[in-house]
Coordinates of C-alpha atoms in Angstrom, one line a residue:
X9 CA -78.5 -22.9 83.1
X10 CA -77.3 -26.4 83.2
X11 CA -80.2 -27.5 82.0
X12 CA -79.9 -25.8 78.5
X13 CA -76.4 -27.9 77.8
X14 CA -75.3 -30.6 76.1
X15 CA -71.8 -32.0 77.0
X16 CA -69.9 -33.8 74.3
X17 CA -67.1 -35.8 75.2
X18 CA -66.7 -37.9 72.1
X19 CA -64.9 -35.9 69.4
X20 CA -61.6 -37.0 68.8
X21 CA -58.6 -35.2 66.9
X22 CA -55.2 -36.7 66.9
X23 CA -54.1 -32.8 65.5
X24 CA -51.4 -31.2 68.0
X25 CA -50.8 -28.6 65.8
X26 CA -53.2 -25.0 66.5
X27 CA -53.3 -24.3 62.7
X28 CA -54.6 -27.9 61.8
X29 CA -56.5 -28.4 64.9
X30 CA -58.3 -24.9 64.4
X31 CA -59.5 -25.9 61.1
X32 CA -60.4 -29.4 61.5
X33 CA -62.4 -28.1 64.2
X34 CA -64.1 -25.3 61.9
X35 CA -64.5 -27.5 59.0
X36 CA -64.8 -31.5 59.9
X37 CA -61.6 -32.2 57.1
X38 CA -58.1 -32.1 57.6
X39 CA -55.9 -29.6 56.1
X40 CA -55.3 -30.6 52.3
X41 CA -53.1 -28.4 50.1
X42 CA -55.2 -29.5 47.2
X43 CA -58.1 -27.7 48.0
X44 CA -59.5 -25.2 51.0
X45 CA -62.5 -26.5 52.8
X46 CA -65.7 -24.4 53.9
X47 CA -66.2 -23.8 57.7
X48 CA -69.3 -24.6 59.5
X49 CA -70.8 -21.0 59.0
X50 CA -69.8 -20.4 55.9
X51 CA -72.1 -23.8 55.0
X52 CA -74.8 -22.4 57.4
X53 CA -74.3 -19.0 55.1
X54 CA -75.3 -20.4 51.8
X55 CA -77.9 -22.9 52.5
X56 CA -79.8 -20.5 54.9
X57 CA -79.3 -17.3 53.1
X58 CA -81.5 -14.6 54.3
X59 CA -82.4 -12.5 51.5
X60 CA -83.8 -9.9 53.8
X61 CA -80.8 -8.5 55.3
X62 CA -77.7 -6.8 53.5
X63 CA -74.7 -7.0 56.1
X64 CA -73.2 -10.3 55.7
X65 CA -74.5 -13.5 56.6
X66 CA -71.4 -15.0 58.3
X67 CA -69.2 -13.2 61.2
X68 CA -66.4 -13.3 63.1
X69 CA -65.0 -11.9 65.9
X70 CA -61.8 -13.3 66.3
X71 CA -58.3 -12.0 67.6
X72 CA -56.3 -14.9 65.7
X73 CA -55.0 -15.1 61.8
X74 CA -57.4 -18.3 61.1
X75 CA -60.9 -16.9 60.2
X76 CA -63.7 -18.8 59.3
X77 CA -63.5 -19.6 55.4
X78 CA -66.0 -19.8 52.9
X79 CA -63.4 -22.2 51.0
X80 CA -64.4 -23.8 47.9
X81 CA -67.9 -22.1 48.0
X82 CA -66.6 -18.9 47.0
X83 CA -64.9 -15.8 49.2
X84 CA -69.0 -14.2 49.2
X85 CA -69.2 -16.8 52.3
X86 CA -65.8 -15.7 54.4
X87 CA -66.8 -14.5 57.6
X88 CA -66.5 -10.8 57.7
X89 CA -64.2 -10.1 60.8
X90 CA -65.6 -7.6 63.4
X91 CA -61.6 -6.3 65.9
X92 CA -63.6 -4.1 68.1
X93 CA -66.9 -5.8 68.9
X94 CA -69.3 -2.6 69.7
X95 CA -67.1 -0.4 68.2
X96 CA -67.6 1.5 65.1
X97 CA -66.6 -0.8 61.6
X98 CA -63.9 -0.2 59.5
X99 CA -64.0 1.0 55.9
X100 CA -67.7 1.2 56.1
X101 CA -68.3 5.4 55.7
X102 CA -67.0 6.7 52.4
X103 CA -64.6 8.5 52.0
X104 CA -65.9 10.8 49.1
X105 CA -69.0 12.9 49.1
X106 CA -71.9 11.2 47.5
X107 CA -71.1 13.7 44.1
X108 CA -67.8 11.9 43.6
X109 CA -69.0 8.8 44.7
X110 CA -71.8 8.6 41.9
X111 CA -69.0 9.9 39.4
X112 CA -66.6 6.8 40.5
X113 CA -70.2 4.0 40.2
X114 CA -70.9 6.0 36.5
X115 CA -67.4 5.0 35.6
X116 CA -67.1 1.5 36.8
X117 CA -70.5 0.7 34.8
X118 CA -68.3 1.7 31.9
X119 CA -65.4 -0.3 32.6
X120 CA -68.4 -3.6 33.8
X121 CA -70.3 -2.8 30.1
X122 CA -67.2 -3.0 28.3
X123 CA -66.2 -6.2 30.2
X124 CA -69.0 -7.9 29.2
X125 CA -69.2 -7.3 25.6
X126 CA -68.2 -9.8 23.5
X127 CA -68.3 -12.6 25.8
X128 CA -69.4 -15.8 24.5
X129 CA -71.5 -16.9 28.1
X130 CA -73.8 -13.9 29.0
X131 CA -73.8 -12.3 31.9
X132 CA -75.7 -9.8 33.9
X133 CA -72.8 -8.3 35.7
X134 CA -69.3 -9.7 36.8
X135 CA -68.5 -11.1 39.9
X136 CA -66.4 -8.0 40.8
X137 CA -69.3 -5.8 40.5
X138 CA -71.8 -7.5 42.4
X139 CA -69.4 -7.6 45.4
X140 CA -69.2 -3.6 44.5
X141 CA -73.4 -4.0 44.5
X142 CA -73.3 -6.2 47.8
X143 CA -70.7 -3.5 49.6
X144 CA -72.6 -0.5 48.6
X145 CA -76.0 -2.4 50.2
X146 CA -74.1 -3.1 53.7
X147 CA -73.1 0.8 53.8
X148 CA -76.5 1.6 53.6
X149 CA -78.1 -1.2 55.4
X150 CA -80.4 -0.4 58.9
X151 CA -78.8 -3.6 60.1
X152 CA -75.7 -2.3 60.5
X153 CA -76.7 -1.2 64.1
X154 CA -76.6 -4.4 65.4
X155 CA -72.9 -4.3 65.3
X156 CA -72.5 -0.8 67.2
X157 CA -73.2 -1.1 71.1
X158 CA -75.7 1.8 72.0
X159 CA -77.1 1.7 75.2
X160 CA -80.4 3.4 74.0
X161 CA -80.6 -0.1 72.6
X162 CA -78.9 -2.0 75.2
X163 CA -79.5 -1.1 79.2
X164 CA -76.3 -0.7 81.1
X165 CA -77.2 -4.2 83.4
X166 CA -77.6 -6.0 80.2
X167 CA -73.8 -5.0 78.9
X168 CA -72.4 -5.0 82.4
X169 CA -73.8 -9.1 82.7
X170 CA -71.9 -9.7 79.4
X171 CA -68.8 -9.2 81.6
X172 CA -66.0 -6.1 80.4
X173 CA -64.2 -8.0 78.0
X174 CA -64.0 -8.0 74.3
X175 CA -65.4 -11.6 74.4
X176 CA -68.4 -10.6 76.3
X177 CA -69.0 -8.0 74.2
X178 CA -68.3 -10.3 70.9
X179 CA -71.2 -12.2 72.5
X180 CA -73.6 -9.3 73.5
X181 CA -73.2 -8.1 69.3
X182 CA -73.1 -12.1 68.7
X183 CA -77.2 -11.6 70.6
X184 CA -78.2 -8.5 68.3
X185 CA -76.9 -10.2 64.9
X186 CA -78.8 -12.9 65.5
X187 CA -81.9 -10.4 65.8
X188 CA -80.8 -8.9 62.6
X189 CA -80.8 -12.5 61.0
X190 CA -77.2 -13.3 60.4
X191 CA -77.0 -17.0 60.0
X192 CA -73.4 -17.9 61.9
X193 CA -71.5 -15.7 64.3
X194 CA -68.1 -16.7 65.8
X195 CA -66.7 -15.2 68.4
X196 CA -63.0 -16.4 69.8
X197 CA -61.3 -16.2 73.1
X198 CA -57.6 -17.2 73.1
X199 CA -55.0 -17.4 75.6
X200 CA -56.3 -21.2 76.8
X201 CA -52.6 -22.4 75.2
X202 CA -51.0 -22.3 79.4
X203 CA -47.9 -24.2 79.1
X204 CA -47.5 -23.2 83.0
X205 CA -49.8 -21.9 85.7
X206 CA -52.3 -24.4 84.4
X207 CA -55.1 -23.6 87.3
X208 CA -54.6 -20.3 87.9
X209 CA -54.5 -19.1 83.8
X210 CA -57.4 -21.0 83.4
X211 CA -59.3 -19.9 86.5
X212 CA -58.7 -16.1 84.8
X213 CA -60.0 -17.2 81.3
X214 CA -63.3 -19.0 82.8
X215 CA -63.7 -15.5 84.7
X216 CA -64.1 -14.3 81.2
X217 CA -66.0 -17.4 79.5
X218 CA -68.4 -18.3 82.3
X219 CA -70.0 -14.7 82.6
X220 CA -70.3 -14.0 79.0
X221 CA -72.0 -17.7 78.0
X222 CA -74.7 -17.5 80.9
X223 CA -75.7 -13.8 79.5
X224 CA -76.2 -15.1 76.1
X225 CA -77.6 -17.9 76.8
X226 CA -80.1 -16.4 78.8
X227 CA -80.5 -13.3 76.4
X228 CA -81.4 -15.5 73.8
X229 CA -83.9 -17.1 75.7
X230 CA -85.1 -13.9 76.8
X231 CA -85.7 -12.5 73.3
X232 CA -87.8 -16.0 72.3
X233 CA -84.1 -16.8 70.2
X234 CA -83.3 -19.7 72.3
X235 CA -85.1 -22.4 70.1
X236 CA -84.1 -21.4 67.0
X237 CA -80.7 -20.8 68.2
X238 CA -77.4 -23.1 68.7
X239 CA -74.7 -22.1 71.0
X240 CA -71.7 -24.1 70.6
X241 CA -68.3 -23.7 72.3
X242 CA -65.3 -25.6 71.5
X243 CA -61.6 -26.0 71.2
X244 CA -59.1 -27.3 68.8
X245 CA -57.8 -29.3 71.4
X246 CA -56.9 -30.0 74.9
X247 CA -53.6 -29.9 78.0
X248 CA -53.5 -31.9 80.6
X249 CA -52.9 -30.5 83.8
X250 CA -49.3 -32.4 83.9
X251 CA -48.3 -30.5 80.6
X252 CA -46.5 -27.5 82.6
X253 CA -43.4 -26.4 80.1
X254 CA -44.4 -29.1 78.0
X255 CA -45.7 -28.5 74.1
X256 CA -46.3 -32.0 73.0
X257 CA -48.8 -33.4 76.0
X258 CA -52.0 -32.4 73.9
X259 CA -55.6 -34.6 75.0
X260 CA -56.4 -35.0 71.3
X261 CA -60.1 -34.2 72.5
X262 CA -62.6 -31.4 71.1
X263 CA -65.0 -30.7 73.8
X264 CA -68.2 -28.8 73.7
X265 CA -70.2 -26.7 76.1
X266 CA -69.1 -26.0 79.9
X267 CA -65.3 -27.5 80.2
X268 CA -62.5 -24.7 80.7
X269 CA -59.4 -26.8 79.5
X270 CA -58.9 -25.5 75.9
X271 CA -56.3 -24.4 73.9
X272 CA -58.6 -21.9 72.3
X273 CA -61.8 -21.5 72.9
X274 CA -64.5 -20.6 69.9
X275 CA -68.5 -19.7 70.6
X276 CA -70.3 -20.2 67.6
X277 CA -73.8 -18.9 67.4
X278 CA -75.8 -20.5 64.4
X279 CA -79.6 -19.5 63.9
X280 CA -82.7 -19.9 61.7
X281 CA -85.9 -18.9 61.6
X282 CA -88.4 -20.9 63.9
X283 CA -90.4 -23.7 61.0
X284 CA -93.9 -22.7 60.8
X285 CA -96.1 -25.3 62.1
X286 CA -97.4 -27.6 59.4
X287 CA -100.7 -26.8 57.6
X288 CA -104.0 -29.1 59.2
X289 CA -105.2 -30.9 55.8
X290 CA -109.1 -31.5 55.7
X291 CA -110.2 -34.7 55.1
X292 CA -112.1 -34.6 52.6
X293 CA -112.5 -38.4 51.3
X294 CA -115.6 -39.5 53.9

């Protein structure tokens, strides 16, 4: 599989600080209080929006408190976070039967209609309500089987290569939401942060890593996704393996694709469409 990475050993951070580190990593910008920057997917989200789809077009599967942001491009492009990858979603059935459900849309359009009247810019609808449009889409959307793990779907060999671990499975969904044509998928694995048992804590987390990229990285490939597909893995920032104990010997280095010494690693998957080949023009001046 060697032969489908690229190792980048040239990104440089002089963050030692997870918070900071984590979004410089997602973002390219430091922190500024001034203003919240857009991660990669978020980006990815809005300038490759796929119409065709109605579950959102940026996802995360993440365990820590520092999603993917959709910044100063609007909270439409925050990654919508997935906590049991497989697993049924929350808040997505409603809770009232479709007759009081109709009665509660009936009285919102009175509450939109009155909103609007009067104002001096005109609008179609508010922003509220086409969130409330956008939400009641994704309840009803067929895509919203990619994020459920059903092995009529998937065979038991292709979930058992994934490796049993939330992360494998992150990726496995990561695979099938790429089918469905969501744009950026991020799927995290912490617990690289060993300030003792350097070798041995990160021997366990490459058990997990290792496993789960090969599958996806051959699933993809398998399904024809491959070439309209990036993988990337990376971390905020590296340990050395002298740092035992220590919390201030960081390597101030983001590396990407197939090293095992990061604080936290993140697998971002980040597709479009293949580009159809070019039209053969007839020339017609002869």
């Amino acid at each position: 599989m060697i032969n489908e990475l690229c190792v980048i050993r040239s990104l440089v951070s002089r963050e030692g600080d997870h918070h900071r580190g984590v979004y410089l990593a997602k973002t390219g910008y430091r922190p500024d209080q001034t203003l919240t920057h857009p991660s990669l997917g978020a980006i990815l989200a809005k300038e490759r929006w796929n119409a065709g789809i109605a579950i959102p077009q940026h996802v995360s599967r993440g365990s820590d408190q520092r999603p993917a942001r959709g910044g100063f491009l609007g909270a439409q492009y925050d990654a919508y976070k997935i906590y049991n990858p497989g697993g049924r979603l929350r808040n997505i059935a409603s809770r009232a039967d479709k007759t009081r459900q109709q009665r509660r849309l009936a009285g919102l359009n009175v509450v939109s209609r009155t909103f609007r009247r009067g104002r001096t810019v005109a609008a179609r609808a508010t922003q509220h309500r086409l969130m409330v449009d956008r939400a009641l889409a994704m309840m009803n959307a067929d895509q919203l089987k990619a994020f459920q793990l059903d092995l009529d779907d998937e065979s038991r060999s292709t979930v058992k290569l994934y490796g049993d671990s939330r992360f494998g499975r992150g990726c496995l969904v990561a695979r099938r939401l790429v089918q469905a044509g969501v744009r950026a998928i991020e799927v995290t694995l912490p617990g690289w942060d060993t300030h003792a048992n350097n070798f041995e804590g990160h021997r366990e987390q490459a058990g997990i890593l290792d496993p789960a990229l090969f599958a996806l990285i051959t699933d993809l490939k398998q399904h024809d996704l491959l070439d309209s597909t990036i993988v990337l893995v990376l971390g905020e920032f590296g340990r050395t393996p002298t740092s035992i104990h220590s919390t201030d010997e960081t390597t101030g280095l983001m590396d990407t694709v197939a090293l095992s010494e990061e604080e936290a690693w993140q697998l971002a998957v980040c597709w479009e469409p293949p580009i159809p080949p070019a039209q053969t023009q007839t020339d017609t001046s002869s």
